[in-house]
PDB file of C-alpha atoms in Angstrom:
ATOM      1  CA  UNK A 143     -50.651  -3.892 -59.697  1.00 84.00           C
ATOM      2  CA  UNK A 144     -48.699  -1.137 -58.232  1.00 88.00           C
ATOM      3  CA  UNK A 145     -46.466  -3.825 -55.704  1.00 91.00           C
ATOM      4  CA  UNK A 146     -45.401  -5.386 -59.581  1.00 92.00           C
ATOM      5  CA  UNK A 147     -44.688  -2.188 -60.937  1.00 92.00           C
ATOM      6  CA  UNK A 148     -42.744  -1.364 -57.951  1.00 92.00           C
ATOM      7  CA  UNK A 149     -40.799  -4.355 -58.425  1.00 94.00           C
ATOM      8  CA  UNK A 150     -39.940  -3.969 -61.658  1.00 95.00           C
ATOM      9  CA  UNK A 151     -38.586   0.058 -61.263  1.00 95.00           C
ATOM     10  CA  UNK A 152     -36.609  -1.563 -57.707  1.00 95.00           C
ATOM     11  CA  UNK A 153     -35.044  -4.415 -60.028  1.00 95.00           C
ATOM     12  CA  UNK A 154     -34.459  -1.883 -62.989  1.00 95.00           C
ATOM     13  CA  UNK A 155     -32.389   0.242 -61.124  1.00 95.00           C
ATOM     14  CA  UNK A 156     -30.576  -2.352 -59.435  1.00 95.00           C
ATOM     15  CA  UNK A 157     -29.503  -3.594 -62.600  1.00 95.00           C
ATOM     16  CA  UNK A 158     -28.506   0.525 -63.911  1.00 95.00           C
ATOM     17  CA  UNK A 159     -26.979   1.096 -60.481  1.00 95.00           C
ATOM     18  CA  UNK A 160     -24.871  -2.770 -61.019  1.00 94.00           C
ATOM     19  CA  UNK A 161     -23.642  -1.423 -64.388  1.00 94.00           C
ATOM     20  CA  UNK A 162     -22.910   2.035 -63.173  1.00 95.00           C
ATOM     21  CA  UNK A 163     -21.365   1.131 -60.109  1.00 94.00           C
ATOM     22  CA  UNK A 164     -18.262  -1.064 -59.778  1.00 94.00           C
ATOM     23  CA  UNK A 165     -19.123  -1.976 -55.880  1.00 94.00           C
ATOM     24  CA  UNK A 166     -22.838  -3.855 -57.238  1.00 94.00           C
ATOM     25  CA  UNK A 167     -22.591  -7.205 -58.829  1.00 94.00           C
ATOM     26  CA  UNK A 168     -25.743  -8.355 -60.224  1.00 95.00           C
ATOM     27  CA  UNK A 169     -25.990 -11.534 -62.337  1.00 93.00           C
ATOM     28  CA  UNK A 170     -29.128 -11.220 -64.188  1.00 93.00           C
ATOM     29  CA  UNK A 171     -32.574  -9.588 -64.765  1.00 93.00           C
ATOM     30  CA  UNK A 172     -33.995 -12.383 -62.622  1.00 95.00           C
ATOM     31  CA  UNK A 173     -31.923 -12.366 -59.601  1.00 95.00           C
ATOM     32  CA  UNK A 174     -32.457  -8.530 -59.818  1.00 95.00           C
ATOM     33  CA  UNK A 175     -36.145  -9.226 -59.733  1.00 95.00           C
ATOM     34  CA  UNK A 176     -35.750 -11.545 -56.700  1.00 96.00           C
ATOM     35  CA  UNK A 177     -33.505  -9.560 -54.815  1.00 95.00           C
ATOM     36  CA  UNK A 178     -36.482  -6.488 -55.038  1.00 95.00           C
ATOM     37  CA  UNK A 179     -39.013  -9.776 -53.961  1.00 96.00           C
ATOM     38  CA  UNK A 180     -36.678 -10.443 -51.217  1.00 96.00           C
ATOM     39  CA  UNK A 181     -36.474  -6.498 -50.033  1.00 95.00           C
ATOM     40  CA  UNK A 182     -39.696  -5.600 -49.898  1.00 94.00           C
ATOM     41  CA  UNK A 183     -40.809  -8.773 -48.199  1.00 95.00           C
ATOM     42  CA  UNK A 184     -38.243  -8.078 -45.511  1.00 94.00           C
ATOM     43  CA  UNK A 185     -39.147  -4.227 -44.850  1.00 92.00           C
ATOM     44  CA  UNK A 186     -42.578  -5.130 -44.941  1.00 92.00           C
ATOM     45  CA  UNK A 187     -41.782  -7.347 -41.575  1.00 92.00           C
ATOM     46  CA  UNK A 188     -38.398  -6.844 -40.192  1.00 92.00           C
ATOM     47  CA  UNK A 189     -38.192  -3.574 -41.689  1.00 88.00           C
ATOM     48  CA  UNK A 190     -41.405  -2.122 -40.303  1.00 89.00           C
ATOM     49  CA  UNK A 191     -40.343  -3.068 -36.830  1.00 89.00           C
ATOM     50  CA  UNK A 192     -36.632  -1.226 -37.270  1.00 89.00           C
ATOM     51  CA  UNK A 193     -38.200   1.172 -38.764  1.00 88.00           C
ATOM     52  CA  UNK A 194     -41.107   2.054 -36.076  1.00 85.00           C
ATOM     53  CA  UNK A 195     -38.008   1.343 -33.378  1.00 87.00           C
ATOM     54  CA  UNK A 196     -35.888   3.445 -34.794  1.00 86.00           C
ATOM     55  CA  UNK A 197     -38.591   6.132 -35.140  1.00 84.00           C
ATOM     56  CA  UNK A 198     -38.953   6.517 -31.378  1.00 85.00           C
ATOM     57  CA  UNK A 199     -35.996   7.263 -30.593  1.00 83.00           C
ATOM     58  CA  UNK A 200     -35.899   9.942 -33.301  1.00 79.00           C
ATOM     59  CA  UNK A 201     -39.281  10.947 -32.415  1.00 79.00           C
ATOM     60  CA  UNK A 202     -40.363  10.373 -35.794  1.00 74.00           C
ATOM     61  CA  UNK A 203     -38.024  13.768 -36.766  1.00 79.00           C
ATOM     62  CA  UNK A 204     -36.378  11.805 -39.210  1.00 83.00           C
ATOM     63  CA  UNK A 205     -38.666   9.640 -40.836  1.00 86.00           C
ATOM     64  CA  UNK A 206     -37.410   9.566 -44.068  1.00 88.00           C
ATOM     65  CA  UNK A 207     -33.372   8.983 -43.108  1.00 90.00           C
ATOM     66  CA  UNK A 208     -34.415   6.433 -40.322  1.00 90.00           C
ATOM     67  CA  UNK A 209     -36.680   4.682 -43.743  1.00 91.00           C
ATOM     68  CA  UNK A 210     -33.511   4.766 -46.340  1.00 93.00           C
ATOM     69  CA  UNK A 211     -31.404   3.371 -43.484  1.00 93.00           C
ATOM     70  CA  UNK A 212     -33.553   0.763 -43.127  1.00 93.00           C
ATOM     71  CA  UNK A 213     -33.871  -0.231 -46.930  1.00 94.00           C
ATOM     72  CA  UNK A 214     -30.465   0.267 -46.979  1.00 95.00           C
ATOM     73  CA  UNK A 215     -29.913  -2.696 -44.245  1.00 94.00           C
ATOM     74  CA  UNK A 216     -32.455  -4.875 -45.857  1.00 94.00           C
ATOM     75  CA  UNK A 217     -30.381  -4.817 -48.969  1.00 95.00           C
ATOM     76  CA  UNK A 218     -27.213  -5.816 -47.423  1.00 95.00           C
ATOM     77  CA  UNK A 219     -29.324  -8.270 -45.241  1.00 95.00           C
ATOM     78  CA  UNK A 220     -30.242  -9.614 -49.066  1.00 95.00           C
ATOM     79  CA  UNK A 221     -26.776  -9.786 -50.092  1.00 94.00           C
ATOM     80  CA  UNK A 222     -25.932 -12.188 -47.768  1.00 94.00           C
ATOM     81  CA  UNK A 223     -28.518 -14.060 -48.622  1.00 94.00           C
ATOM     82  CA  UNK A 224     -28.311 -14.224 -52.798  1.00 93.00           C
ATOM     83  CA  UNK A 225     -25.560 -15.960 -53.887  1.00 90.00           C
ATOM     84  CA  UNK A 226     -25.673 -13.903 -57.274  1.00 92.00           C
ATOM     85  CA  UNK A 227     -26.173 -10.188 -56.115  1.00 94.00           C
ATOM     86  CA  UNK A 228     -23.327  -8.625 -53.838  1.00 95.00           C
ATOM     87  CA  UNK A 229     -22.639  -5.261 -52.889  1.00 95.00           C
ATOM     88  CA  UNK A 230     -19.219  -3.458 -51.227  1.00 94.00           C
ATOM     89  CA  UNK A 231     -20.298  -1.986 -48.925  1.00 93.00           C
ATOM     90  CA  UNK A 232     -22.970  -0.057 -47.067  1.00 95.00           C
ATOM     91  CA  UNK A 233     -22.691   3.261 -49.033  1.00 95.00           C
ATOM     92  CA  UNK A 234     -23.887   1.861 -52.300  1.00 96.00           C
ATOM     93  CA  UNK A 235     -26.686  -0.257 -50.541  1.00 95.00           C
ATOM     94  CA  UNK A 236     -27.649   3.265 -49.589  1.00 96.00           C
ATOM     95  CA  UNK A 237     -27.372   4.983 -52.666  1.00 96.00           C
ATOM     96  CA  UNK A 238     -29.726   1.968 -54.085  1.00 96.00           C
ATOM     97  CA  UNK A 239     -32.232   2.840 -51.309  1.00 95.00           C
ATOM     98  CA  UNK A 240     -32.411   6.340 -51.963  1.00 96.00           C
ATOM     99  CA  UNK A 241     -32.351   6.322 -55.981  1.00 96.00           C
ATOM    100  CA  UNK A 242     -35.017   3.741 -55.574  1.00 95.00           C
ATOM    101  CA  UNK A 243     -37.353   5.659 -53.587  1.00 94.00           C
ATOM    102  CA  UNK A 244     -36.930   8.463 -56.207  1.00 95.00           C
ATOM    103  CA  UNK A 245     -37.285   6.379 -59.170  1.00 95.00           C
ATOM    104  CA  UNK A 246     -40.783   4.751 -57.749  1.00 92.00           C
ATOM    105  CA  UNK A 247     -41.760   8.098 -56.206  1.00 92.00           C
ATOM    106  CA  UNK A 248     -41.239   9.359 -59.950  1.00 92.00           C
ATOM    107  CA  UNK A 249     -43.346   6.177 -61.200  1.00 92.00           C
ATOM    108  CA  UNK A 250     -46.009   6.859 -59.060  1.00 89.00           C
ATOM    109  CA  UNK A 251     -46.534  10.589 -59.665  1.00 90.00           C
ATOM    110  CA  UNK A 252     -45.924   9.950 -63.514  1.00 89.00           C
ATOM    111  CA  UNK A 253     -48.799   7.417 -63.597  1.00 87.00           C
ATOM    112  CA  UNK A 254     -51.064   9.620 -61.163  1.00 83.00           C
ATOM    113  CA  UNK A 255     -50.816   7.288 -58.125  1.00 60.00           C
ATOM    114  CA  UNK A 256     -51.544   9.666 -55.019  1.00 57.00           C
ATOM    115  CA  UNK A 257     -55.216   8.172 -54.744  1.00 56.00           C
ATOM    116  CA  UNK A 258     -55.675  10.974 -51.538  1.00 54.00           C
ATOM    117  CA  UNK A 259     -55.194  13.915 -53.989  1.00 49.00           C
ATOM    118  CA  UNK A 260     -57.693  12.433 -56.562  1.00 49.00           C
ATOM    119  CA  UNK A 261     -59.732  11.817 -53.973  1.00 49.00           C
ATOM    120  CA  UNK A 262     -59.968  15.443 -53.016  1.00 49.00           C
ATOM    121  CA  UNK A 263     -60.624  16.806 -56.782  1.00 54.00           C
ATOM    122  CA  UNK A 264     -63.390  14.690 -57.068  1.00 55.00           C
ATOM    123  CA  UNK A 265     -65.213  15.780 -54.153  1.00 54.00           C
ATOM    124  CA  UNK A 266     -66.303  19.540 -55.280  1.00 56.00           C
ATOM    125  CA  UNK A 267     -67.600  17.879 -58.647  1.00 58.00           C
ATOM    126  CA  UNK A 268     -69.693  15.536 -56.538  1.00 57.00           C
ATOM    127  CA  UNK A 269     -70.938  18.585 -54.508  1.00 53.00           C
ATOM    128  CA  UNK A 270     -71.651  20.680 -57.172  1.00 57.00           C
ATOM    129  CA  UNK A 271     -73.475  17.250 -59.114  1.00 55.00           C
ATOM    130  CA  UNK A 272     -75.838  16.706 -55.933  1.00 56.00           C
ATOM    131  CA  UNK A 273     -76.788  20.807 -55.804  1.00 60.00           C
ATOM    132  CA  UNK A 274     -77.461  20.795 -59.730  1.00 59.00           C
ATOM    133  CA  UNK A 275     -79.911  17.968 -58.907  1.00 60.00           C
ATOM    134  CA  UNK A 276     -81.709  19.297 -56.244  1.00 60.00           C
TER     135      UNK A 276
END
């Protein structure tokens, strides 16, 4: 459920960032929607190996850069491969990277998604629950 969701905020602002930015050409709501298939299919393979590569020799210091870089070259690797979505540019490919990660970073905390933290609250009750039945 969350991989839809998170293609649906990706496509969403690829379409604000199209009509906001003069260097993003986007046809439609569905080549939006495939374009945000095609990304996260590609940084989930060629991606993740850039990505870990990339990582060594920054020695994982700059995670986070060395990640929007590498969304950032998926997209334009994307654009050359829709005929209906083109960008000028790496800068904006970039800028779609990063206001992406913000806008599903903002999804996920606004729907409670950090599973780790809930984890966590739940354990005291569960300690307390087990030392009220003994």
């Amino acid at each position: 459920m969350e991989f839809i969701i998170n293609l649906f905020v990706t496509a969403g602002v690829i379409l604000i960032l199209a009509y906001a930015m003069s260097s993003v050409h986007v046809k439609s709501f569905w080549t939006a929607l495939w374009v945000a298939f095609l990304v996260a299919i590609l940084n989930a393979t060629i991606g993740w190996l850039l990505s870990g590569l990339l990582n060594l020799v920054t020695f994982f210091l700059l995670e986070a850069i060395v990640s929007l870089f590498v969304v950032a070259l998926m997209i334009k690797l994307v654009d050359k491969l829709v005929g209906n979505f083109k960008i000028d540019g790496f800068l904006p490919a970039f800028i779609i990277a990063l206001v992406t990660a913000l806008a599903i970073a903002a999804v996920s905390w606004v729907r409670g998604g950090n599973d780790d933290y809930t984890i966590l609250e739940q354990a005291p009750q569960q300690k307390e629950m087990r030392i009220a039945a003994k």
